[in-house]
Amino acid sequence: MNFANCRGCKKPFVKISSLYCEACLKAEEELFKSVRDYLYEHPGSDINKVAAATGIPVRKIFDYIRDGRIGLS
């Protein structure tokens, strides 16, 4: 078994493919869905506007871009 510390809560967990434990992964997906849904409804919004509207930090949105989960236009 491969153990790691969760990127979110820092607790140890059995790592399969994610950097997050199951609980944090679910929370992370909800945050991502908020950003994705906002961008779908407001295409062309800049990152500061998305962060202000969703309450999600700019740094986390940059992580989504860096990870290829959100594309730049």
Short mmCIF file of N, CA and C in Angstrom, two decimals:
data_model
loop_
_atom_site.label_atom_id
_atom_site.label_comp_id
_atom_site.label_asym_id
_atom_site.label_seq_id
_atom_site.Cartn_x
_atom_site.Cartn_y
_atom_site.Cartn_z
N MET A 1 0.83 -1.19 0.00
CA MET A 1 0.00 0.00 0.00
C MET A 1 0.87 1.25 0.00
N ASN A 2 0.39 2.27 -0.68
CA ASN A 2 1.10 3.53 -0.78
C ASN A 2 0.38 4.57 0.07
N PHE A 3 1.04 5.08 1.09
CA PHE A 3 0.45 6.08 1.97
C PHE A 3 0.98 7.46 1.63
N ALA A 4 0.16 8.47 1.87
CA ALA A 4 0.56 9.86 1.65
C ALA A 4 -0.24 10.74 2.61
N ASN A 5 0.19 11.96 2.77
CA ASN A 5 -0.58 12.94 3.53
C ASN A 5 -1.47 13.70 2.57
N CYS A 6 -2.72 13.86 2.96
CA CYS A 6 -3.69 14.56 2.13
C CYS A 6 -3.26 16.00 1.92
N ARG A 7 -3.37 16.49 0.70
CA ARG A 7 -3.02 17.88 0.37
C ARG A 7 -3.97 18.86 1.07
N GLY A 8 -5.20 18.42 1.36
CA GLY A 8 -6.18 19.29 1.98
C GLY A 8 -6.10 19.33 3.49
N CYS A 9 -6.29 18.16 4.14
CA CYS A 9 -6.37 18.11 5.61
C CYS A 9 -5.08 17.66 6.26
N LYS A 10 -4.12 17.22 5.48
CA LYS A 10 -2.79 16.78 5.93
C LYS A 10 -2.80 15.46 6.69
N LYS A 11 -3.93 14.76 6.74
CA LYS A 11 -4.00 13.47 7.41
C LYS A 11 -3.49 12.38 6.48
N PRO A 12 -2.89 11.32 7.04
CA PRO A 12 -2.43 10.22 6.18
C PRO A 12 -3.60 9.43 5.61
N PHE A 13 -3.42 8.94 4.38
CA PHE A 13 -4.44 8.13 3.72
C PHE A 13 -3.76 7.20 2.72
N VAL A 14 -4.48 6.19 2.28
CA VAL A 14 -3.95 5.28 1.26
C VAL A 14 -4.11 5.96 -0.09
N LYS A 15 -2.98 6.25 -0.69
CA LYS A 15 -2.97 6.97 -1.97
C LYS A 15 -3.13 6.00 -3.12
N ILE A 16 -4.15 6.25 -3.93
CA ILE A 16 -4.37 5.44 -5.12
C ILE A 16 -3.99 6.26 -6.35
N SER A 17 -4.68 7.39 -6.54
CA SER A 17 -4.34 8.23 -7.69
C SER A 17 -4.47 9.71 -7.39
N SER A 18 -5.09 10.06 -6.29
CA SER A 18 -5.35 11.46 -5.96
C SER A 18 -4.39 11.95 -4.87
N LEU A 19 -4.22 13.26 -4.82
CA LEU A 19 -3.42 13.86 -3.76
C LEU A 19 -4.26 14.17 -2.53
N TYR A 20 -5.57 13.87 -2.61
CA TYR A 20 -6.51 14.18 -1.54
C TYR A 20 -7.15 12.91 -0.99
N CYS A 21 -7.49 12.93 0.31
CA CYS A 21 -8.26 11.83 0.88
C CYS A 21 -9.68 11.91 0.30
N GLU A 22 -10.48 10.91 0.56
CA GLU A 22 -11.81 10.85 -0.04
C GLU A 22 -12.68 12.04 0.34
N ALA A 23 -12.64 12.45 1.61
CA ALA A 23 -13.47 13.58 2.06
C ALA A 23 -13.02 14.88 1.41
N CYS A 24 -11.72 15.11 1.38
CA CYS A 24 -11.20 16.35 0.79
C CYS A 24 -11.39 16.35 -0.73
N LEU A 25 -11.29 15.19 -1.35
CA LEU A 25 -11.50 15.11 -2.80
C LEU A 25 -12.92 15.52 -3.15
N LYS A 26 -13.87 15.07 -2.35
CA LYS A 26 -15.27 15.44 -2.59
C LYS A 26 -15.45 16.96 -2.45
N ALA A 27 -14.87 17.54 -1.41
CA ALA A 27 -14.96 18.99 -1.20
C ALA A 27 -14.26 19.74 -2.33
N GLU A 28 -13.12 19.23 -2.76
CA GLU A 28 -12.35 19.85 -3.85
C GLU A 28 -13.17 19.84 -5.15
N GLU A 29 -13.85 18.75 -5.42
CA GLU A 29 -14.67 18.65 -6.62
C GLU A 29 -15.83 19.64 -6.59
N GLU A 30 -16.40 19.87 -5.42
CA GLU A 30 -17.48 20.85 -5.29
C GLU A 30 -16.96 22.26 -5.60
N LEU A 31 -15.76 22.58 -5.12
CA LEU A 31 -15.17 23.89 -5.41
C LEU A 31 -14.93 24.03 -6.92
N PHE A 32 -14.37 22.98 -7.52
CA PHE A 32 -14.10 23.03 -8.96
C PHE A 32 -15.39 23.21 -9.74
N LYS A 33 -16.45 22.49 -9.35
CA LYS A 33 -17.72 22.61 -10.04
C LYS A 33 -18.27 24.03 -9.97
N SER A 34 -18.05 24.70 -8.84
CA SER A 34 -18.50 26.09 -8.71
C SER A 34 -17.80 26.98 -9.73
N VAL A 35 -16.50 26.81 -9.86
CA VAL A 35 -15.73 27.61 -10.82
C VAL A 35 -16.16 27.27 -12.24
N ARG A 36 -16.25 25.98 -12.55
CA ARG A 36 -16.63 25.54 -13.89
C ARG A 36 -18.01 26.07 -14.28
N ASP A 37 -18.97 25.96 -13.35
CA ASP A 37 -20.33 26.42 -13.64
C ASP A 37 -20.37 27.94 -13.83
N TYR A 38 -19.60 28.67 -13.02
CA TYR A 38 -19.56 30.12 -13.18
C TYR A 38 -19.00 30.50 -14.54
N LEU A 39 -17.92 29.85 -14.93
CA LEU A 39 -17.32 30.15 -16.23
C LEU A 39 -18.22 29.76 -17.39
N TYR A 40 -19.01 28.72 -17.20
CA TYR A 40 -19.95 28.32 -18.24
C TYR A 40 -21.03 29.38 -18.43
N GLU A 41 -21.48 29.96 -17.30
CA GLU A 41 -22.53 30.98 -17.35
C GLU A 41 -21.99 32.37 -17.70
N HIS A 42 -20.71 32.60 -17.43
CA HIS A 42 -20.09 33.91 -17.67
C HIS A 42 -18.77 33.74 -18.42
N PRO A 43 -18.82 33.31 -19.67
CA PRO A 43 -17.58 33.09 -20.42
C PRO A 43 -16.79 34.39 -20.58
N GLY A 44 -15.48 34.24 -20.55
CA GLY A 44 -14.62 35.40 -20.72
C GLY A 44 -14.34 36.18 -19.44
N SER A 45 -14.87 35.71 -18.30
CA SER A 45 -14.61 36.40 -17.03
C SER A 45 -13.15 36.26 -16.67
N ASP A 46 -12.60 37.32 -16.05
CA ASP A 46 -11.21 37.22 -15.61
C ASP A 46 -11.15 36.51 -14.26
N ILE A 47 -9.94 36.12 -13.89
CA ILE A 47 -9.76 35.27 -12.71
C ILE A 47 -10.19 35.97 -11.42
N ASN A 48 -9.98 37.27 -11.33
CA ASN A 48 -10.39 37.99 -10.12
C ASN A 48 -11.90 38.05 -9.98
N LYS A 49 -12.59 38.19 -11.09
CA LYS A 49 -14.05 38.21 -11.07
C LYS A 49 -14.60 36.83 -10.67
N VAL A 50 -13.99 35.78 -11.19
CA VAL A 50 -14.42 34.42 -10.85
C VAL A 50 -14.19 34.17 -9.36
N ALA A 51 -13.04 34.58 -8.86
CA ALA A 51 -12.73 34.38 -7.44
C ALA A 51 -13.71 35.15 -6.55
N ALA A 52 -14.01 36.37 -6.92
CA ALA A 52 -14.94 37.18 -6.12
C ALA A 52 -16.35 36.60 -6.14
N ALA A 53 -16.78 36.12 -7.29
CA ALA A 53 -18.14 35.61 -7.43
C ALA A 53 -18.33 34.25 -6.76
N THR A 54 -17.30 33.42 -6.78
CA THR A 54 -17.42 32.07 -6.23
C THR A 54 -16.91 31.95 -4.80
N GLY A 55 -16.08 32.91 -4.37
CA GLY A 55 -15.48 32.83 -3.05
C GLY A 55 -14.31 31.88 -2.99
N ILE A 56 -13.82 31.45 -4.14
CA ILE A 56 -12.70 30.53 -4.21
C ILE A 56 -11.42 31.34 -4.46
N PRO A 57 -10.36 31.09 -3.69
CA PRO A 57 -9.13 31.87 -3.84
C PRO A 57 -8.54 31.80 -5.25
N VAL A 58 -7.94 32.90 -5.67
CA VAL A 58 -7.29 32.99 -6.98
C VAL A 58 -6.25 31.88 -7.12
N ARG A 59 -5.51 31.60 -6.06
CA ARG A 59 -4.47 30.58 -6.10
C ARG A 59 -5.05 29.22 -6.49
N LYS A 60 -6.21 28.87 -5.95
CA LYS A 60 -6.83 27.59 -6.26
C LYS A 60 -7.30 27.55 -7.72
N ILE A 61 -7.80 28.68 -8.21
CA ILE A 61 -8.21 28.73 -9.61
C ILE A 61 -6.99 28.59 -10.53
N PHE A 62 -5.87 29.21 -10.14
CA PHE A 62 -4.63 29.02 -10.90
C PHE A 62 -4.21 27.55 -10.90
N ASP A 63 -4.43 26.85 -9.77
CA ASP A 63 -4.13 25.41 -9.72
C ASP A 63 -4.96 24.65 -10.74
N TYR A 64 -6.23 25.00 -10.88
CA TYR A 64 -7.09 24.34 -11.87
C TYR A 64 -6.57 24.58 -13.28
N ILE A 65 -6.10 25.79 -13.55
CA ILE A 65 -5.55 26.12 -14.86
C ILE A 65 -4.26 25.34 -15.09
N ARG A 66 -3.38 25.35 -14.11
CA ARG A 66 -2.10 24.66 -14.21
C ARG A 66 -2.28 23.16 -14.41
N ASP A 67 -3.29 22.59 -13.74
CA ASP A 67 -3.57 21.15 -13.85
C ASP A 67 -4.32 20.79 -15.14
N GLY A 68 -4.69 21.81 -15.93
CA GLY A 68 -5.36 21.56 -17.19
C GLY A 68 -6.87 21.29 -17.04
N ARG A 69 -7.42 21.58 -15.89
CA ARG A 69 -8.84 21.34 -15.66
C ARG A 69 -9.69 22.48 -16.23
N ILE A 70 -9.10 23.66 -16.35
CA ILE A 70 -9.77 24.82 -16.94
C ILE A 70 -8.84 25.35 -18.01
N GLY A 71 -9.40 25.63 -19.17
CA GLY A 71 -8.60 26.16 -20.27
C GLY A 71 -8.65 27.67 -20.32
N LEU A 72 -7.65 28.24 -20.90
CA LEU A 72 -7.60 29.67 -21.10
C LEU A 72 -8.12 30.01 -22.49
N SER A 73 -8.81 31.14 -22.58
CA SER A 73 -9.29 31.55 -23.90
C SER A 73 -8.56 32.78 -24.38
#
